[in-house]
GROMACS .gro file of C-alpha atoms in nm:
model
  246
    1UNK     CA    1  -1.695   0.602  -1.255
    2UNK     CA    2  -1.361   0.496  -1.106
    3UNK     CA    3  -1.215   0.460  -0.728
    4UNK     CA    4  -0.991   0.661  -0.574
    5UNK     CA    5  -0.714   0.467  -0.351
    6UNK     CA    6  -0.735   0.585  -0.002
    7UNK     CA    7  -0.532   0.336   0.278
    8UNK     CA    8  -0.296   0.160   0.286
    9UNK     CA    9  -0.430  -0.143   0.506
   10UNK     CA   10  -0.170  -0.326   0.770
   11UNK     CA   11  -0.264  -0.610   0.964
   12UNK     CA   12  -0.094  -0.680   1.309
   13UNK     CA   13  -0.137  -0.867   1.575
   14UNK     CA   14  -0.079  -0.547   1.840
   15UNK     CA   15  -0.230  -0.307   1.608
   16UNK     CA   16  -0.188   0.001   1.836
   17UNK     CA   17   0.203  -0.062   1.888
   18UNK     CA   18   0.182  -0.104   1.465
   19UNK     CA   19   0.023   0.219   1.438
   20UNK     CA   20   0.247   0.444   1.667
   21UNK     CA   21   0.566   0.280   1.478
   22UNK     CA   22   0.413   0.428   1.158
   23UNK     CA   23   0.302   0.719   1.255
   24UNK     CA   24   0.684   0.766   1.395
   25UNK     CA   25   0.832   0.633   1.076
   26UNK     CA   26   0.641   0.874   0.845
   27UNK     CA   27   0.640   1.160   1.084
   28UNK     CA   28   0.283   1.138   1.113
   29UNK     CA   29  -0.031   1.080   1.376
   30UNK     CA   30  -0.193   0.803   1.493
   31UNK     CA   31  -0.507   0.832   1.529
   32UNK     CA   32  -0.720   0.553   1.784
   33UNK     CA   33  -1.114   0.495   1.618
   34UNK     CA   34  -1.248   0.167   1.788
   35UNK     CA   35  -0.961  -0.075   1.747
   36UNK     CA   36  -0.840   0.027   1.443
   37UNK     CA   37  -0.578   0.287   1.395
   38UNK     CA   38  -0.524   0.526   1.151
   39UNK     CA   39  -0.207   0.690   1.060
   40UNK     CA   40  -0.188   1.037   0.883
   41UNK     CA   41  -0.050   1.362   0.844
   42UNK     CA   42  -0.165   1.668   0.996
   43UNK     CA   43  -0.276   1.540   1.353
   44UNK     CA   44  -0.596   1.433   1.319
   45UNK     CA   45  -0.806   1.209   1.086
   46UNK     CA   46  -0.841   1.368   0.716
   47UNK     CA   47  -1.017   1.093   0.546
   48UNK     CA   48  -0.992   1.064   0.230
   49UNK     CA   49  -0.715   1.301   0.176
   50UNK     CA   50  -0.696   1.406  -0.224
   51UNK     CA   51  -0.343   1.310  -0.225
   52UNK     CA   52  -0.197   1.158   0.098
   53UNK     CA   53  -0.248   0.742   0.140
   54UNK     CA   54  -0.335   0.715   0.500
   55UNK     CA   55  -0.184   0.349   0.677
   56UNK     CA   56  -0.486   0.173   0.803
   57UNK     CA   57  -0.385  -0.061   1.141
   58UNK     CA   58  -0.601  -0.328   1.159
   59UNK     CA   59  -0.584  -0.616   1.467
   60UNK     CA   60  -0.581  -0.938   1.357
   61UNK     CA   61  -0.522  -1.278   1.609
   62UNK     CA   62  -0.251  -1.419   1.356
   63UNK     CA   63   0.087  -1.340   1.344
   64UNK     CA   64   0.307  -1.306   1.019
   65UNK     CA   65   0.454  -1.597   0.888
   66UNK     CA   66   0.798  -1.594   0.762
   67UNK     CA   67   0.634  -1.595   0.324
   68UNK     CA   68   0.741  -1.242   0.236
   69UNK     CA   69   0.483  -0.956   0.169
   70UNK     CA   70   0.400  -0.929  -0.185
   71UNK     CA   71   0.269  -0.573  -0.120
   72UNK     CA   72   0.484  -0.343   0.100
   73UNK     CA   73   0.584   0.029   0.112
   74UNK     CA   74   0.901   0.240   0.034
   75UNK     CA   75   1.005   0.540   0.219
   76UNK     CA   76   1.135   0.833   0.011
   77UNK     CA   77   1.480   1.006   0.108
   78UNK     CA   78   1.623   1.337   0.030
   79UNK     CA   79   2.007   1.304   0.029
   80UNK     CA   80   2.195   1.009   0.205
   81UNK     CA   81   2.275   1.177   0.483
   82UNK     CA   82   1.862   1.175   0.525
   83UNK     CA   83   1.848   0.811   0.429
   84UNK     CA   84   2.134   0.675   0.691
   85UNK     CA   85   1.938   0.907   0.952
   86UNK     CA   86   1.635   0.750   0.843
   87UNK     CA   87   1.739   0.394   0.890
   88UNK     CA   88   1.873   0.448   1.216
   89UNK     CA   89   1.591   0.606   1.362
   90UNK     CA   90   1.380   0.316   1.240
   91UNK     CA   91   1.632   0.075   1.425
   92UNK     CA   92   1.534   0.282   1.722
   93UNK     CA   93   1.176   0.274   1.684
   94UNK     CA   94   1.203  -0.145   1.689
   95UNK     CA   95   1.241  -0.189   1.318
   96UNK     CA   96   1.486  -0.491   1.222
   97UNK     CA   97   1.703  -0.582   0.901
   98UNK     CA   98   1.527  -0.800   0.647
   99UNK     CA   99   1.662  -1.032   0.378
  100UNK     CA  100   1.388  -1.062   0.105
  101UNK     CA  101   1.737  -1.164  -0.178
  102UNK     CA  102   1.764  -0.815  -0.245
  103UNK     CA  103   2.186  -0.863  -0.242
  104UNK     CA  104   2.379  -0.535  -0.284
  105UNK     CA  105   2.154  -0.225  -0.323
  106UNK     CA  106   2.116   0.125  -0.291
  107UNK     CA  107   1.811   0.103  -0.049
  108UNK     CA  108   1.807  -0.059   0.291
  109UNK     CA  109   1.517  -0.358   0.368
  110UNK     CA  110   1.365  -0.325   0.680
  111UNK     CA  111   1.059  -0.497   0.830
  112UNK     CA  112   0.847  -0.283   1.143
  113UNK     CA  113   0.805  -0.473   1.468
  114UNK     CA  114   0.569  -0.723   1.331
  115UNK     CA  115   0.817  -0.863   1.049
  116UNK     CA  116   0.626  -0.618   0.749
  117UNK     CA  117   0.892  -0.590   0.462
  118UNK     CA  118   0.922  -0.201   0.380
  119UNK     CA  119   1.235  -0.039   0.180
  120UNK     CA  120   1.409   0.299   0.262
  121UNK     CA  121   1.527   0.424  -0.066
  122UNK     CA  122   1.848   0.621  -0.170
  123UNK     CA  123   1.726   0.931  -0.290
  124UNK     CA  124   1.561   0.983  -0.632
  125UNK     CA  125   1.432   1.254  -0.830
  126UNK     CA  126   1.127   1.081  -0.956
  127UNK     CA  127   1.012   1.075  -0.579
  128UNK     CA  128   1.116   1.392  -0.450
  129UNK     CA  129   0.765   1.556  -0.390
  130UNK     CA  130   0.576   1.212  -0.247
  131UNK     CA  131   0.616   1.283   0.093
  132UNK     CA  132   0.759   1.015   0.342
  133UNK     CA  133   0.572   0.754   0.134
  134UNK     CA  134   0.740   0.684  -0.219
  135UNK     CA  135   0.538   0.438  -0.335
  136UNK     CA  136   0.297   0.092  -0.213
  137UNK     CA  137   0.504  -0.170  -0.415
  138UNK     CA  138   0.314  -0.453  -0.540
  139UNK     CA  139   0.513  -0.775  -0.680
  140UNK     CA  140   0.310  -0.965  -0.981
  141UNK     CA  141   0.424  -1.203  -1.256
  142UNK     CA  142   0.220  -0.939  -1.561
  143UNK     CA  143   0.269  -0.574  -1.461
  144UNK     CA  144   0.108  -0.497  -1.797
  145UNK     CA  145  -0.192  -0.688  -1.685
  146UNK     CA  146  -0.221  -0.498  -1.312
  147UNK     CA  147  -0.143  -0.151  -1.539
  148UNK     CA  148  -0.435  -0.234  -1.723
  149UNK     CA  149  -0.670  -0.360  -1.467
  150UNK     CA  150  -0.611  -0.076  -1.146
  151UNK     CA  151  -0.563   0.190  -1.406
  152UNK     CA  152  -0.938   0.086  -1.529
  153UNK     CA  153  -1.009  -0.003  -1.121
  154UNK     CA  154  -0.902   0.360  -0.998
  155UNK     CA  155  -0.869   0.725  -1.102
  156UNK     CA  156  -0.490   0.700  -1.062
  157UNK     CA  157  -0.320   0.758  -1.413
  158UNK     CA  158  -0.078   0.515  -1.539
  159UNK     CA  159   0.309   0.671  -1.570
  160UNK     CA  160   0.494   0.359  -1.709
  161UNK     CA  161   0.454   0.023  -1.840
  162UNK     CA  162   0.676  -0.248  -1.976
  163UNK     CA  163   0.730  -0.619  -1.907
  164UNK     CA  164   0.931  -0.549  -1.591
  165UNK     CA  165   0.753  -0.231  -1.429
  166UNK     CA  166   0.440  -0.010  -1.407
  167UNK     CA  167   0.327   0.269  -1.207
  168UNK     CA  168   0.005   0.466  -1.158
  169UNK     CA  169  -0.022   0.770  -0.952
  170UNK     CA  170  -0.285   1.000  -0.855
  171UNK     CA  171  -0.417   1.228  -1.146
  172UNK     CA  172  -0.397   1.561  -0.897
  173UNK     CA  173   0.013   1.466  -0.872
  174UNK     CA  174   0.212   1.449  -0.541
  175UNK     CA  175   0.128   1.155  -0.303
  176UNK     CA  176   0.306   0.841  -0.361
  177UNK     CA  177   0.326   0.578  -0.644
  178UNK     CA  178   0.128   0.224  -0.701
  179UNK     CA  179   0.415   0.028  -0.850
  180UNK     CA  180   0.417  -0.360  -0.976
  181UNK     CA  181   0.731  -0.519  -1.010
  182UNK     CA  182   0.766  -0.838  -1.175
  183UNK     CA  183   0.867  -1.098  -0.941
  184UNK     CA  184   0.949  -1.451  -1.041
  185UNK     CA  185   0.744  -1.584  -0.709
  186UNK     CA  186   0.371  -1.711  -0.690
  187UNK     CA  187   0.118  -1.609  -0.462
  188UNK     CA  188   0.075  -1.879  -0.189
  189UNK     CA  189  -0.085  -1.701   0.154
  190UNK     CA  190  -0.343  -1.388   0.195
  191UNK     CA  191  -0.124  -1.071   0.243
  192UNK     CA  192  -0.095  -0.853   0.544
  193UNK     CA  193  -0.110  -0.555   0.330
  194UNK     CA  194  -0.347  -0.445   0.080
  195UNK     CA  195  -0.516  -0.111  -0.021
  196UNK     CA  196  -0.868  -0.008   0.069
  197UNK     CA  197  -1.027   0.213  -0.246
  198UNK     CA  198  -1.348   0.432  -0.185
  199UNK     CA  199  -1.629   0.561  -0.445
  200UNK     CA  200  -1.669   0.950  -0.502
  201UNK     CA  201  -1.981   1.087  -0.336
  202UNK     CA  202  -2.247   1.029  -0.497
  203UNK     CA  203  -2.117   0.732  -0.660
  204UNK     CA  204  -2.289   0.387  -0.609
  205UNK     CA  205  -2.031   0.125  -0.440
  206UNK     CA  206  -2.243  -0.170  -0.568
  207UNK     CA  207  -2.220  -0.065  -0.911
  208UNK     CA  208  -1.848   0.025  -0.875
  209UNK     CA  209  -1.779  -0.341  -0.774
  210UNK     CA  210  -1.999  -0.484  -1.055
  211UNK     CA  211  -1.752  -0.273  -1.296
  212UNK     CA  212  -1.457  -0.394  -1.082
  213UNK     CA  213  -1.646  -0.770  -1.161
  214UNK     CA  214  -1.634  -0.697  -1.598
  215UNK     CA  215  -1.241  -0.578  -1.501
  216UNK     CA  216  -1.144  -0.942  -1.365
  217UNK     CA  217  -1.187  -0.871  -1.003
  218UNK     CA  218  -1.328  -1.206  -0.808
  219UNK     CA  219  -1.490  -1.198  -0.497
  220UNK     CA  220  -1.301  -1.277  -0.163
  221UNK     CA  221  -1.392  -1.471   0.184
  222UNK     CA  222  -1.173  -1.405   0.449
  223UNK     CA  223  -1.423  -1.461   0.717
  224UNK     CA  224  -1.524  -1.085   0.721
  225UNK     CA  225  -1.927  -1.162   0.773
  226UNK     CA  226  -2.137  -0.882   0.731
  227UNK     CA  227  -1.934  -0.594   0.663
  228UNK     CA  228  -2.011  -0.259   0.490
  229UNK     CA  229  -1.704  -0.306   0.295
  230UNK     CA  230  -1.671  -0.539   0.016
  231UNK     CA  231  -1.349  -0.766  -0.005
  232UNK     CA  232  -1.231  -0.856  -0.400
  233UNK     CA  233  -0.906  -0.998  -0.555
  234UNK     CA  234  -0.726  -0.836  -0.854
  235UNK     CA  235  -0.685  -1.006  -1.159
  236UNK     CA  236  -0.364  -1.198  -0.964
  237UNK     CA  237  -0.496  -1.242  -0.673
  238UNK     CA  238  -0.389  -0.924  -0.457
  239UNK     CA  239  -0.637  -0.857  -0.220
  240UNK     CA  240  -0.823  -0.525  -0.156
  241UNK     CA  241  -1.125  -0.339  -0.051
  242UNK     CA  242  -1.395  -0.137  -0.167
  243UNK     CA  243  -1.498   0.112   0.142
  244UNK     CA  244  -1.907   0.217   0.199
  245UNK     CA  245  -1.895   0.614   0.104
  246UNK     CA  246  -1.937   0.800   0.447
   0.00000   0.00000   0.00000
C-alpha cells in the first residue's frame, strides 16, 4: 500500500483571487468546484493526474501572519532570460518581493497576493522536465527522518539524502520534486500550505492512515468536524491530508 501525492493545498483568505494568480503563474486553469478552487493544466479538472501536483485553493477567515511558510513552492526556469520574464510577470500579476534571509542568490523570493513565500529559480538541469512547478519545498530540522517517513508515507521514490537535503519524486518521473531542507527554525504556527495525498482505487483509506499511524504520523484538530478527509501531522509536525478515494 502507499499514497500517491496529489495537491498542493493553499489557504487564503480570497481563495478565488488565490487561485486565478496561480493558475496565471503556472500557465494553468482554474477551475471553480463549490468554494474551493483548483488549479491545473490542461483546462479542466484532471484529478489525480499521474504526474502533475494540482494547487488546491482553499478559503479560510484568517489571514497570514508575518511567521514564514515552512512549506512553499519553486517555479522552474529555462534560461535567465525566462527567469527575469518570469519574475516580472509575477510582479504584474500582484506578486511582491519577500525577505525570508535568503541574502544574495541565484533565485528570486516572491510571495503571491496573500504574503505565500514561493521561489523562482535560475535555471537547472535537474529540473528541466518538471513543468512550471520544480519542486514543494519543505523546511525540517532531520531531512533523513522526513526521507524516511514520506518515502514509507507515499509511492514517490527517494533521489537524495544527507544531513542537509532530501528529495522524493514520483516513481513514473516528470512532475516536480518533494524536497526538505534543513532549516535551523522550529515549527511554531499551523502552515498555510500542506499536501493532500490520496489512496489507489481499491485501496482502503482507513487502513492507509493506520500504516501512516506505525510511520509516526499523529492525528490533527484543526476544527475540520466531520470531514471525509482525514487531517495527520508528519513525524515534525507538517501538516497534511489523506483524501476519501472518489
Amino acid at each position: 500500500m502507499a499514497l500517491r501525492p496529489v495537491m498542493v493545498n493553499i489557504k487564503a483568505v480570497d481563495g478565488p483571487a488565490v487561485g486565478r494568480f496561480w493558475a496565471e503563474a503556472l500557465g494553468w486553469t482554474a477551475y471553480a468546484a463549490g468554494a474551493t478552487t483548483y488549479v491545473g493544466p490542461g483546462g479542466r479538472l484532471v484529478w489525480p493526474d499521474p504526474v502533475v501536483l494540482g494547487v488546491d485553493v482553499v478559503p479560510v477567515p484568517e489571514a497570514k501572519t508575518a511567521t514564514k511558510n515552512r512549506v512553499h513552492l519553486d517555479l522552474a526556469t529555462t534560461s535567465a532570460a525566462h527567469q527575469a520574464e518570469l519574475v516580472a510577470r509575477l510582479r504584474v500579476l500582484g506578486a511582491t518581493p519577500a525577505d525570508v534571509g535568503q541574502g544574495d542568490v541565484p533565485w528570486t523570493v516572491l510571495a503571491d497576493p496573500e504574503g505565500n513565500e514561493f521561489c523562482v529559480l535560475e535555471p537547472r538541469e535537474v529540473y528541466r522536465d518538471t513543468g512550471p512547478i520544480a519542486a514543494v519545498v519543505v523546511d525540517c530540522a532531520d531531512p533523513r527522518a522526513m526521507a524516511r517517513f514520506w518515502g514509507e508515507a507515499t509511492d514517490w521514490t527517494v533521489h537524495r539524502v544527507d544531513d542537509d537535503q532530501a528529495a522524493l519524486r514520483s516513481a513514473h518521473g516528470g512532475g516536480p520534486y518533494l524536497e526538505f531542507l534543513r532549516t535551523p527554525d522550529k515549527k511554531t504556527v499551523p502552515d498555510r500550505v500542506h499536501l493532500d495525498l490520496l489512496p489507489y482505487p481499491g485501496d482502503d483509506k482507513a487502513a492507509e492512515v493506520a500504516r501512516l499511524h506505525t510511520l509516526g504520523a499523529a492525528d490533527l484538530d484543526l476544527g475540520q468536524g466531520d470531514v471525509p478527509w482525514t487531517c495527520l501531522t508528519d513525524p515534525e509536525g507538517h501538516e497534511f491530508c489523506v483524501l476519501a478515494p472518489s
